[in-house]
Structures are given as structure tokens and as C-alpha cells.
Amino acid sequence: MVDCIYYLDSIDCLINTLSLCKTAEILCVYEKRDIGEPVIAQKTFFDKIVQFFKINTVPNSDLHPDYSCCDEISVIKLLRKYSEVVLLTTPRMYRDPTTSSNYDQIKVTHYSLDWKVDFVEKRIAGSILMTLKALTTVDKVVLDIHSLEISSIELDGQGLKFDVEAGTPIGEKLIVHLSPLSEGQEIKIEIKYSTAKEAAALQFLDKDLTADKKVNRLQSYVL
């Protein structure tokens, strides 16, 4: 049973994993997507999987009612073409088009937030302490941001140089310059910032607009 045909980076590894399964048939369940990376990922999966498996669509009449009543959920049966295990020789790694970050060079392993929420000005101000781990030799970390005012970035109490540049269509990229890190090295940086007054991902609700009308509320969502 498979439910991860949504990310390009996962497709080749997923196909190899399916090929390693010692079974003649595999049921595959996935939700059809019509926007963004999942559309490309699903097309790529089906273009490649036919090298190793025959695809049979499971008719709605054979499905449990929880699945047959939903047009977005598809169930297919993968029938192995070869008795021996055949793998993709060089799994391809794809670049996530929705981010400007250098996630393939350095990753965030932990973070903690210290915020002050201002319902009058409708802003958040504070800091984030991020633990970063280098995946290779790297001299910068690139982060996705949107409508943020960066006041300072520090490493061990020392200020770091940074730049804000145009990034993906939904935001900017924050480039933090570091002394070269070696693979496996970890550091902690603190970023002090505030949101723009009309930050698109924040919705401040006065208590009169809430169901219980007792306290102000803040809602946030990913763009």
C-alpha cells in the first residue's frame, strides 16, 4: 500500500522500493492532485513504473465505500513484469521548485521561538534560535521568508552578514553568510525579526469576531 506519489525527490527511490518487494501484486492508493509539484510527480511515477509493472485500475465496484465515494482517491494494482528484481540504476534527485533554500547543503534540526504578539499593530516581533547541520561543505544558509523585517542575525553573540533577495514567486530568500562549515558540523544562529503589518499569512481576529467573543485570536497558514 503506497501513499506518497507527491514529491519528485521520492519517485525513483519509491519505484526501487516497490521493485524490491517480493510480491507479484501491489495495491497503490493515491490522491489525484491538480496543482504544483504533485502533478509532475504523479506523471513521472507512472511514466517510470511501467518499465517494471503493468498497471490495472481497480474498479469502484471492488472498493470499500470509503474509497469508492471519493473521485479524488484512486486505487491501482501493480503487477510485476519480471520475476527478478530490476532497479533504476541512477535514481534522480529533483529540486523542489517551491523553495529557494539550500536544503541539500544544510538543514534545520531544531528551532525555538520567542515572540511578542501585538494585536493593536497586528504584528509579531521576536526571534528564532535555529540549530543547523551542514550536509556538505557550505558557507551560507538560505531560508525562505515572506514580508519579514530582519533586524539582526547572530552566531555566538557575533553579528552575521545577510542579504534579502527575490526568491520564489511566493516570497523572498534570506541569505545568511557563514564561515565555511564542514560536513556534519552544527551551529546555532539567532534571527531577530518582525512581520509586516499586513503579513499575508497572518490573520488577527478581534474578540468580537470570534465564536466565544472572549479573547483575541491569531490564525496563521502556509501560503
GROMACS .gro file of C-alpha atoms in nm:
model
  223
    1MET     CA    1   0.000   0.000   0.000
    2VAL     CA    2   0.159   0.327  -0.112
    3ASP     CA    3   0.052   0.686  -0.044
    4CYS     CA    4   0.344   0.916  -0.129
    5ILE     CA    5   0.336   0.984  -0.505
    6TYR     CA    6   0.353   1.359  -0.447
    7TYR     CA    7   0.722   1.455  -0.427
    8LEU     CA    8   0.967   1.438  -0.717
    9ASP     CA    9   1.258   1.358  -0.486
   10SER     CA   10   1.080   1.042  -0.371
   11ILE     CA   11   0.979   0.890  -0.705
   12ASP     CA   12   1.292   0.694  -0.806
   13CYS     CA   13   1.350   0.566  -0.453
   14LEU     CA   14   0.982   0.472  -0.429
   15ILE     CA   15   0.997   0.273  -0.753
   16ASN     CA   16   1.310   0.090  -0.638
   17THR     CA   17   1.143   0.008  -0.306
   18LEU     CA   18   0.839  -0.131  -0.486
   19SER     CA   19   1.065  -0.338  -0.711
   20LEU     CA   20   1.236  -0.487  -0.406
   21CYS     CA   21   0.903  -0.608  -0.264
   22LYS     CA   22   0.889  -0.984  -0.310
   23THR     CA   23   0.528  -0.999  -0.422
   24ALA     CA   24   0.357  -1.033  -0.757
   25GLU     CA   25   0.095  -0.765  -0.692
   26ILE     CA   26   0.100  -0.434  -0.506
   27LEU     CA   27  -0.202  -0.216  -0.430
   28CYS     CA   28  -0.132   0.153  -0.472
   29VAL     CA   29  -0.363   0.419  -0.328
   30TYR     CA   30  -0.311   0.787  -0.401
   31GLU     CA   31  -0.499   1.113  -0.414
   32LYS     CA   32  -0.511   1.284  -0.753
   33ARG     CA   33  -0.361   1.633  -0.742
   34ASP     CA   34  -0.418   1.914  -0.992
   35ILE     CA   35  -0.169   2.180  -0.887
   36GLY     CA   36   0.201   2.218  -0.813
   37GLU     CA   37   0.477   1.959  -0.777
   38PRO     CA   38   0.244   1.659  -0.708
   39VAL     CA   39   0.107   1.682  -1.064
   40ILE     CA   40   0.457   1.643  -1.211
   41ALA     CA   41   0.549   1.379  -0.954
   42GLN     CA   42   0.248   1.162  -1.034
   43LYS     CA   43   0.311   1.183  -1.410
   44THR     CA   44   0.678   1.095  -1.355
   45PHE     CA   45   0.583   0.799  -1.137
   46PHE     CA   46   0.351   0.648  -1.398
   47ASP     CA   47   0.594   0.713  -1.684
   48LYS     CA   48   0.865   0.519  -1.499
   49ILE     CA   49   0.674   0.247  -1.315
   50VAL     CA   50   0.552   0.090  -1.641
   51GLN     CA   51   0.910  -0.027  -1.702
   52PHE     CA   52   0.867  -0.276  -1.419
   53PHE     CA   53   0.495  -0.319  -1.356
   54LYS     CA   54   0.173  -0.349  -1.550
   55ILE     CA   55  -0.093  -0.111  -1.416
   56ASN     CA   56  -0.453  -0.220  -1.362
   57THR     CA   57  -0.711   0.024  -1.230
   58VAL     CA   58  -0.927  -0.122  -0.954
   59PRO     CA   59  -1.293  -0.054  -1.043
   60ASN     CA   60  -1.513   0.132  -0.796
   61SER     CA   61  -1.733  -0.173  -0.758
   62ASP     CA   62  -1.442  -0.356  -0.592
   63LEU     CA   63  -1.365  -0.076  -0.347
   64HIS     CA   64  -1.478  -0.016   0.008
   65PRO     CA   65  -1.745   0.260   0.018
   66ASP     CA   66  -1.500   0.495   0.194
   67TYR     CA   67  -1.293   0.499  -0.126
   68SER     CA   68  -1.549   0.448  -0.399
   69CYS     CA   69  -1.742   0.758  -0.293
   70CYS     CA   70  -1.442   0.988  -0.348
   71ASP     CA   71  -1.342   1.076  -0.704
   72GLU     CA   72  -1.006   1.215  -0.590
   73ILE     CA   73  -0.889   0.880  -0.448
   74SER     CA   74  -0.755   0.628  -0.700
   75VAL     CA   75  -0.662   0.266  -0.637
   76ILE     CA   76  -0.445   0.077  -0.883
   77LYS     CA   77  -0.291  -0.267  -0.887
   78LEU     CA   78   0.075  -0.303  -0.989
   79LEU     CA   79   0.152  -0.641  -1.150
   80ARG     CA   80   0.520  -0.731  -1.166
   81LYS     CA   81   0.659  -0.781  -1.518
   82TYR     CA   82   0.979  -0.962  -1.420
   83SER     CA   83   1.046  -1.241  -1.173
   84GLU     CA   84   1.387  -1.099  -1.085
   85VAL     CA   85   1.441  -0.764  -0.913
   86VAL     CA   86   1.509  -0.479  -1.157
   87LEU     CA   87   1.605  -0.135  -1.026
   88LEU     CA   88   1.652   0.213  -1.164
   89THR     CA   89   2.030   0.234  -1.186
   90THR     CA   90   2.072   0.604  -1.108
   91PRO     CA   91   1.786   0.750  -0.903
   92ARG     CA   92   1.742   1.113  -0.999
   93MET     CA   93   1.720   1.378  -0.729
   94TYR     CA   94   1.489   1.666  -0.809
   95ARG     CA   95   1.497   2.024  -0.691
   96ASP     CA   96   1.186   2.140  -0.505
   97PRO     CA   97   1.066   2.437  -0.716
   98THR     CA   98   0.870   2.593  -0.428
   99THR     CA   99   1.173   2.684  -0.215
  100SER     CA  100   1.486   2.896  -0.252
  101SER     CA  101   1.658   2.728   0.044
  102ASN     CA  102   1.979   2.526   0.011
  103TYR     CA  103   1.824   2.230   0.193
  104ASP     CA  104   2.057   1.991   0.010
  105GLN     CA  105   2.360   2.158   0.172
  106ILE     CA  106   2.245   2.246   0.524
  107LYS     CA  107   1.937   2.155   0.725
  108VAL     CA  108   1.749   2.285   1.028
  109THR     CA  109   1.742   2.022   1.304
  110HIS     CA  110   1.575   2.228   1.577
  111TYR     CA  111   1.436   2.574   1.642
  112SER     CA  112   1.276   2.767   1.925
  113LEU     CA  113   1.067   3.083   1.902
  114ASP     CA  114   1.047   3.384   2.131
  115TRP     CA  115   0.757   3.601   2.015
  116LYS     CA  116   0.559   3.902   2.123
  117VAL     CA  117   0.221   3.919   1.950
  118ASP     CA  118   0.084   4.272   1.913
  119PHE     CA  119  -0.290   4.270   1.842
  120VAL     CA  120  -0.302   4.650   1.819
  121GLU     CA  121  -0.036   4.683   1.549
  122LYS     CA  122  -0.121   4.335   1.413
  123ARG     CA  123   0.241   4.225   1.410
  124ILE     CA  124   0.466   3.958   1.557
  125ALA     CA  125   0.811   4.056   1.681
  126GLY     CA  126   1.076   3.836   1.835
  127SER     CA  127   1.344   3.588   1.746
  128ILE     CA  128   1.409   3.234   1.632
  129LEU     CA  129   1.703   3.026   1.751
  130MET     CA  130   1.790   2.771   1.482
  131THR     CA  131   2.019   2.470   1.507
  132LEU     CA  132   2.174   2.399   1.167
  133LYS     CA  133   2.368   2.094   1.050
  134ALA     CA  134   2.590   2.103   0.742
  135LEU     CA  135   2.528   1.820   0.494
  136THR     CA  136   2.838   1.914   0.294
  137THR     CA  137   3.096   2.192   0.296
  138VAL     CA  138   2.891   2.512   0.297
  139ASP     CA  139   2.941   2.882   0.372
  140LYS     CA  140   2.583   3.009   0.382
  141VAL     CA  141   2.230   2.916   0.474
  142VAL     CA  142   1.942   3.025   0.252
  143LEU     CA  143   1.597   3.050   0.411
  144ASP     CA  144   1.254   3.123   0.265
  145ILE     CA  145   1.085   3.432   0.410
  146HIS     CA  146   0.784   3.645   0.326
  147SER     CA  147   0.723   4.005   0.435
  148LEU     CA  148   0.969   3.996   0.727
  149GLU     CA  149   1.183   4.278   0.863
  150ILE     CA  150   1.517   4.129   0.973
  151SER     CA  151   1.688   4.336   1.242
  152SER     CA  152   1.990   4.115   1.318
  153ILE     CA  153   2.138   3.766   1.288
  154GLU     CA  154   2.394   3.638   1.538
  155LEU     CA  155   2.619   3.338   1.590
  156ASP     CA  156   2.764   3.305   1.941
  157GLY     CA  157   2.680   3.670   2.006
  158GLN     CA  158   2.859   3.792   1.694
  159GLY     CA  159   2.668   3.958   1.412
  160LEU     CA  160   2.647   3.781   1.076
  161LYS     CA  161   2.616   3.942   0.736
  162PHE     CA  162   2.295   3.869   0.548
  163ASP     CA  163   2.110   3.967   0.232
  164VAL     CA  164   1.746   3.956   0.130
  165GLU     CA  165   1.685   3.887  -0.238
  166ALA     CA  166   1.399   3.791  -0.466
  167GLY     CA  167   1.316   3.424  -0.431
  168THR     CA  168   1.026   3.209  -0.544
  169PRO     CA  169   0.705   3.376  -0.666
  170ILE     CA  170   0.559   3.346  -0.315
  171GLY     CA  171   0.841   3.504  -0.118
  172GLU     CA  172   1.198   3.619  -0.077
  173LYS     CA  173   1.517   3.441   0.023
  174LEU     CA  174   1.724   3.530   0.326
  175ILE     CA  175   2.093   3.455   0.265
  176VAL     CA  176   2.300   3.427   0.584
  177HIS     CA  177   2.675   3.427   0.524
  178LEU     CA  178   2.880   3.189   0.740
  179SER     CA  179   3.240   3.090   0.789
  180PRO     CA  180   3.284   2.762   0.596
  181LEU     CA  181   3.130   2.463   0.773
  182SER     CA  182   3.242   2.105   0.721
  183GLU     CA  183   3.004   1.815   0.671
  184GLY     CA  184   2.831   1.720   0.996
  185GLN     CA  185   2.921   2.044   1.177
  186GLU     CA  186   2.640   2.204   1.378
  187ILE     CA  187   2.588   2.569   1.471
  188LYS     CA  188   2.313   2.781   1.628
  189ILE     CA  189   2.209   3.116   1.486
  190GLU     CA  190   1.958   3.363   1.627
  191ILE     CA  191   1.748   3.573   1.392
  192LYS     CA  192   1.564   3.875   1.530
  193TYR     CA  193   1.277   3.992   1.313
  194SER     CA  194   0.923   4.123   1.291
  195THR     CA  195   0.639   4.064   1.049
  196ALA     CA  196   0.498   4.327   0.818
  197LYS     CA  197   0.178   4.489   0.943
  198GLU     CA  198  -0.026   4.328   0.666
  199ALA     CA  199   0.154   3.992   0.655
  200ALA     CA  200  -0.042   3.772   0.415
  201ALA     CA  201  -0.010   3.453   0.622
  202LEU     CA  202  -0.138   3.606   0.947
  203GLN     CA  203  -0.498   3.678   1.037
  204PHE     CA  204  -0.563   3.875   1.355
  205LEU     CA  205  -0.915   3.840   1.489
  206ASP     CA  206  -1.059   4.082   1.742
  207LYS     CA  207  -1.254   3.901   2.011
  208ASP     CA  208  -1.582   4.036   1.872
  209LEU     CA  209  -1.518   3.831   1.557
  210THR     CA  210  -1.462   3.503   1.743
  211ALA     CA  211  -1.723   3.245   1.840
  212ASP     CA  212  -1.696   3.294   2.218
  213LYS     CA  213  -1.612   3.668   2.196
  214LYS     CA  214  -1.377   3.639   2.495
  215VAL     CA  215  -1.021   3.681   2.366
  216ASN     CA  216  -0.843   3.799   2.054
  217ARG     CA  217  -0.715   3.522   1.828
  218LEU     CA  218  -0.434   3.482   1.576
  219GLN     CA  219  -0.451   3.239   1.285
  220SER     CA  220  -0.163   3.152   1.058
  221TYR     CA  221  -0.139   2.943   0.744
  222VAL     CA  222   0.118   2.845   0.483
  223LEU     CA  223   0.098   3.037   0.158
   0.00000   0.00000   0.00000
